[in-house]
């Protein structure tokens, strides 16, 4: 089963990292590399990327085509800052992986979502 593990940046996450010493911050960032190495070793990693939280855009459909505005918008308090697409046995394994990240200590810092298959779409149409 494939799951998307989403890492969220929020004021609480920013505060978490700001309160860390340089050594704690370095150890926290090392976790990302360790997770990649571990998932590559088990064959569970499909893809992972960090996202630029400053250059994100919001796209809506307008009468004359796409309307692109800067995002995150001021009213938003969180933004997706990275993801890991994994192929794992079940939701419990995806949650186990997500819990390893520093953001997991902050409510809403980590989320997981199962990727729908063709069979899922067929069953729900």
PDB file of C-alpha atoms in Angstrom:
ATOM      1  CA  UNK A   1       0.000   0.000   0.000  1.00  0.00           C
ATOM      2  CA  UNK A   2       1.253   3.443  -0.801  1.00  0.00           C
ATOM      3  CA  UNK A   3       0.995   6.287   1.679  1.00  0.00           C
ATOM      4  CA  UNK A   4       1.930   9.917   1.405  1.00  0.00           C
ATOM      5  CA  UNK A   5       3.593  11.162   4.574  1.00  0.00           C
ATOM      6  CA  UNK A   6       3.194  14.928   4.736  1.00  0.00           C
ATOM      7  CA  UNK A   7       5.401  17.195   6.825  1.00  0.00           C
ATOM      8  CA  UNK A   8       3.772  20.467   7.853  1.00  0.00           C
ATOM      9  CA  UNK A   9       5.466  23.702   8.825  1.00  0.00           C
ATOM     10  CA  UNK A  10       3.525  25.830  11.317  1.00  0.00           C
ATOM     11  CA  UNK A  11       4.254  28.398  14.001  1.00  0.00           C
ATOM     12  CA  UNK A  12       4.522  25.524  16.504  1.00  0.00           C
ATOM     13  CA  UNK A  13       7.096  23.740  14.319  1.00  0.00           C
ATOM     14  CA  UNK A  14       9.063  26.958  13.807  1.00  0.00           C
ATOM     15  CA  UNK A  15       9.062  27.474  17.582  1.00  0.00           C
ATOM     16  CA  UNK A  16      10.161  23.864  18.140  1.00  0.00           C
ATOM     17  CA  UNK A  17      13.234  24.296  15.950  1.00  0.00           C
ATOM     18  CA  UNK A  18      13.967  27.782  17.328  1.00  0.00           C
ATOM     19  CA  UNK A  19      14.155  26.397  20.889  1.00  0.00           C
ATOM     20  CA  UNK A  20      16.703  23.734  19.879  1.00  0.00           C
ATOM     21  CA  UNK A  21      20.418  24.150  20.420  1.00  0.00           C
ATOM     22  CA  UNK A  22      22.617  23.924  17.332  1.00  0.00           C
ATOM     23  CA  UNK A  23      23.456  20.322  18.244  1.00  0.00           C
ATOM     24  CA  UNK A  24      19.788  19.374  18.745  1.00  0.00           C
ATOM     25  CA  UNK A  25      18.850  21.015  15.441  1.00  0.00           C
ATOM     26  CA  UNK A  26      21.619  19.133  13.617  1.00  0.00           C
ATOM     27  CA  UNK A  27      20.410  15.865  15.147  1.00  0.00           C
ATOM     28  CA  UNK A  28      16.815  16.679  14.159  1.00  0.00           C
ATOM     29  CA  UNK A  29      17.826  17.370  10.550  1.00  0.00           C
ATOM     30  CA  UNK A  30      19.833  14.143  10.479  1.00  0.00           C
ATOM     31  CA  UNK A  31      16.572  12.265  11.039  1.00  0.00           C
ATOM     32  CA  UNK A  32      15.412  13.131   7.513  1.00  0.00           C
ATOM     33  CA  UNK A  33      18.547  11.554   6.004  1.00  0.00           C
ATOM     34  CA  UNK A  34      18.307   8.545   8.325  1.00  0.00           C
ATOM     35  CA  UNK A  35      14.694   7.913   7.311  1.00  0.00           C
ATOM     36  CA  UNK A  36      15.642   8.046   3.625  1.00  0.00           C
ATOM     37  CA  UNK A  37      18.506   5.601   4.184  1.00  0.00           C
ATOM     38  CA  UNK A  38      16.329   3.229   6.186  1.00  0.00           C
ATOM     39  CA  UNK A  39      13.477   3.315   3.664  1.00  0.00           C
ATOM     40  CA  UNK A  40      15.863   2.794   0.748  1.00  0.00           C
ATOM     41  CA  UNK A  41      17.337  -0.204   2.562  1.00  0.00           C
ATOM     42  CA  UNK A  42      13.888  -1.765   3.088  1.00  0.00           C
ATOM     43  CA  UNK A  43      12.699  -0.866  -0.420  1.00  0.00           C
ATOM     44  CA  UNK A  44       9.797   1.149   1.019  1.00  0.00           C
ATOM     45  CA  UNK A  45      10.804   4.580  -0.334  1.00  0.00           C
ATOM     46  CA  UNK A  46       9.117   5.624  -3.568  1.00  0.00           C
ATOM     47  CA  UNK A  47      10.018   9.321  -3.465  1.00  0.00           C
ATOM     48  CA  UNK A  48      10.728  12.167  -1.056  1.00  0.00           C
ATOM     49  CA  UNK A  49      11.236  15.874  -1.462  1.00  0.00           C
ATOM     50  CA  UNK A  50      11.489  19.028   0.602  1.00  0.00           C
ATOM     51  CA  UNK A  51       9.244  21.844  -0.592  1.00  0.00           C
ATOM     52  CA  UNK A  52      10.047  25.548  -0.721  1.00  0.00           C
ATOM     53  CA  UNK A  53       7.611  27.030   1.770  1.00  0.00           C
ATOM     54  CA  UNK A  54       8.365  30.598   0.645  1.00  0.00           C
ATOM     55  CA  UNK A  55       7.702  30.155  -3.101  1.00  0.00           C
ATOM     56  CA  UNK A  56       4.451  28.203  -3.007  1.00  0.00           C
ATOM     57  CA  UNK A  57       1.526  29.458  -5.068  1.00  0.00           C
ATOM     58  CA  UNK A  58      -2.215  29.078  -4.835  1.00  0.00           C
ATOM     59  CA  UNK A  59      -4.041  28.249  -8.056  1.00  0.00           C
ATOM     60  CA  UNK A  60      -7.757  28.713  -8.632  1.00  0.00           C
ATOM     61  CA  UNK A  61      -9.795  28.377 -11.783  1.00  0.00           C
ATOM     62  CA  UNK A  62     -10.944  31.745 -13.067  1.00  0.00           C
ATOM     63  CA  UNK A  63     -13.273  32.622 -15.949  1.00  0.00           C
ATOM     64  CA  UNK A  64     -10.282  33.293 -18.195  1.00  0.00           C
ATOM     65  CA  UNK A  65      -8.056  30.459 -17.001  1.00  0.00           C
ATOM     66  CA  UNK A  66      -5.882  29.770 -13.984  1.00  0.00           C
ATOM     67  CA  UNK A  67      -5.445  32.504 -11.397  1.00  0.00           C
ATOM     68  CA  UNK A  68      -2.118  32.202  -9.567  1.00  0.00           C
ATOM     69  CA  UNK A  69      -1.509  34.033  -6.288  1.00  0.00           C
ATOM     70  CA  UNK A  70       1.231  33.905  -3.704  1.00  0.00           C
ATOM     71  CA  UNK A  71       0.872  31.319  -0.986  1.00  0.00           C
ATOM     72  CA  UNK A  72       0.866  30.538   1.785  1.00  0.00           C
ATOM     73  CA  UNK A  73      -1.726  33.186   2.351  1.00  0.00           C
ATOM     74  CA  UNK A  74      -1.442  35.267   5.533  1.00  0.00           C
ATOM     75  CA  UNK A  75      -4.511  33.596   7.036  1.00  0.00           C
ATOM     76  CA  UNK A  76      -2.894  30.163   6.794  1.00  0.00           C
ATOM     77  CA  UNK A  77      -0.917  28.982   9.795  1.00  0.00           C
ATOM     78  CA  UNK A  78       0.610  25.879   8.240  1.00  0.00           C
ATOM     79  CA  UNK A  79       2.076  24.839   4.926  1.00  0.00           C
ATOM     80  CA  UNK A  80       3.316  21.525   3.533  1.00  0.00           C
ATOM     81  CA  UNK A  81       7.103  21.600   3.716  1.00  0.00           C
ATOM     82  CA  UNK A  82       7.939  18.112   2.503  1.00  0.00           C
ATOM     83  CA  UNK A  83       6.698  14.647   1.718  1.00  0.00           C
ATOM     84  CA  UNK A  84       7.686  11.006   1.654  1.00  0.00           C
ATOM     85  CA  UNK A  85       5.826   8.650  -0.675  1.00  0.00           C
ATOM     86  CA  UNK A  86       6.235   5.162   0.730  1.00  0.00           C
ATOM     87  CA  UNK A  87       5.100   1.688  -0.239  1.00  0.00           C
ATOM     88  CA  UNK A  88       4.453  -0.118   3.042  1.00  0.00           C
ATOM     89  CA  UNK A  89       2.475  -3.052   4.405  1.00  0.00           C
ATOM     90  CA  UNK A  90      -0.195  -1.003   6.144  1.00  0.00           C
ATOM     91  CA  UNK A  91      -1.246   2.238   7.803  1.00  0.00           C
ATOM     92  CA  UNK A  92       0.494   1.278  11.027  1.00  0.00           C
ATOM     93  CA  UNK A  93       3.849   1.159   9.243  1.00  0.00           C
ATOM     94  CA  UNK A  94       3.222   4.556   7.612  1.00  0.00           C
ATOM     95  CA  UNK A  95       2.379   6.008  11.031  1.00  0.00           C
ATOM     96  CA  UNK A  96       5.506   4.440  12.521  1.00  0.00           C
ATOM     97  CA  UNK A  97       7.630   6.173   9.887  1.00  0.00           C
ATOM     98  CA  UNK A  98       5.832   9.520  10.314  1.00  0.00           C
ATOM     99  CA  UNK A  99       6.354   9.408  14.081  1.00  0.00           C
ATOM    100  CA  UNK A 100      10.136   9.466  13.590  1.00  0.00           C
ATOM    101  CA  UNK A 101      10.212  13.057  12.336  1.00  0.00           C
ATOM    102  CA  UNK A 102      10.813  16.027  14.654  1.00  0.00           C
ATOM    103  CA  UNK A 103       7.486  17.583  13.593  1.00  0.00           C
ATOM    104  CA  UNK A 104       5.625  14.595  15.050  1.00  0.00           C
ATOM    105  CA  UNK A 105       5.856  16.113  18.539  1.00  0.00           C
ATOM    106  CA  UNK A 106       3.712  19.047  17.370  1.00  0.00           C
ATOM    107  CA  UNK A 107      -0.034  18.444  16.846  1.00  0.00           C
ATOM    108  CA  UNK A 108      -0.700  18.514  13.090  1.00  0.00           C
ATOM    109  CA  UNK A 109       2.994  18.441  12.238  1.00  0.00           C
ATOM    110  CA  UNK A 110       2.747  15.112  10.432  1.00  0.00           C
ATOM    111  CA  UNK A 111      -0.061  13.578   8.412  1.00  0.00           C
ATOM    112  CA  UNK A 112      -0.443  10.394   6.416  1.00  0.00           C
ATOM    113  CA  UNK A 113      -2.823   9.645   3.560  1.00  0.00           C
ATOM    114  CA  UNK A 114      -3.297   6.380   1.707  1.00  0.00           C
ATOM    115  CA  UNK A 115      -2.904   6.640  -2.048  1.00  0.00           C
ATOM    116  CA  UNK A 116      -5.994   5.432  -3.869  1.00  0.00           C
ATOM    117  CA  UNK A 117      -5.606   2.693  -6.446  1.00  0.00           C
ATOM    118  CA  UNK A 118      -7.651   2.070  -9.584  1.00  0.00           C
ATOM    119  CA  UNK A 119      -9.628  -0.476  -7.559  1.00  0.00           C
ATOM    120  CA  UNK A 120     -10.490   2.204  -4.972  1.00  0.00           C
ATOM    121  CA  UNK A 121     -11.809   4.524  -7.662  1.00  0.00           C
ATOM    122  CA  UNK A 122     -13.785   1.714  -9.315  1.00  0.00           C
ATOM    123  CA  UNK A 123     -15.374   0.769  -5.991  1.00  0.00           C
ATOM    124  CA  UNK A 124     -16.412   4.376  -5.320  1.00  0.00           C
ATOM    125  CA  UNK A 125     -17.897   5.329  -8.681  1.00  0.00           C
TER     126      UNK A 125
END
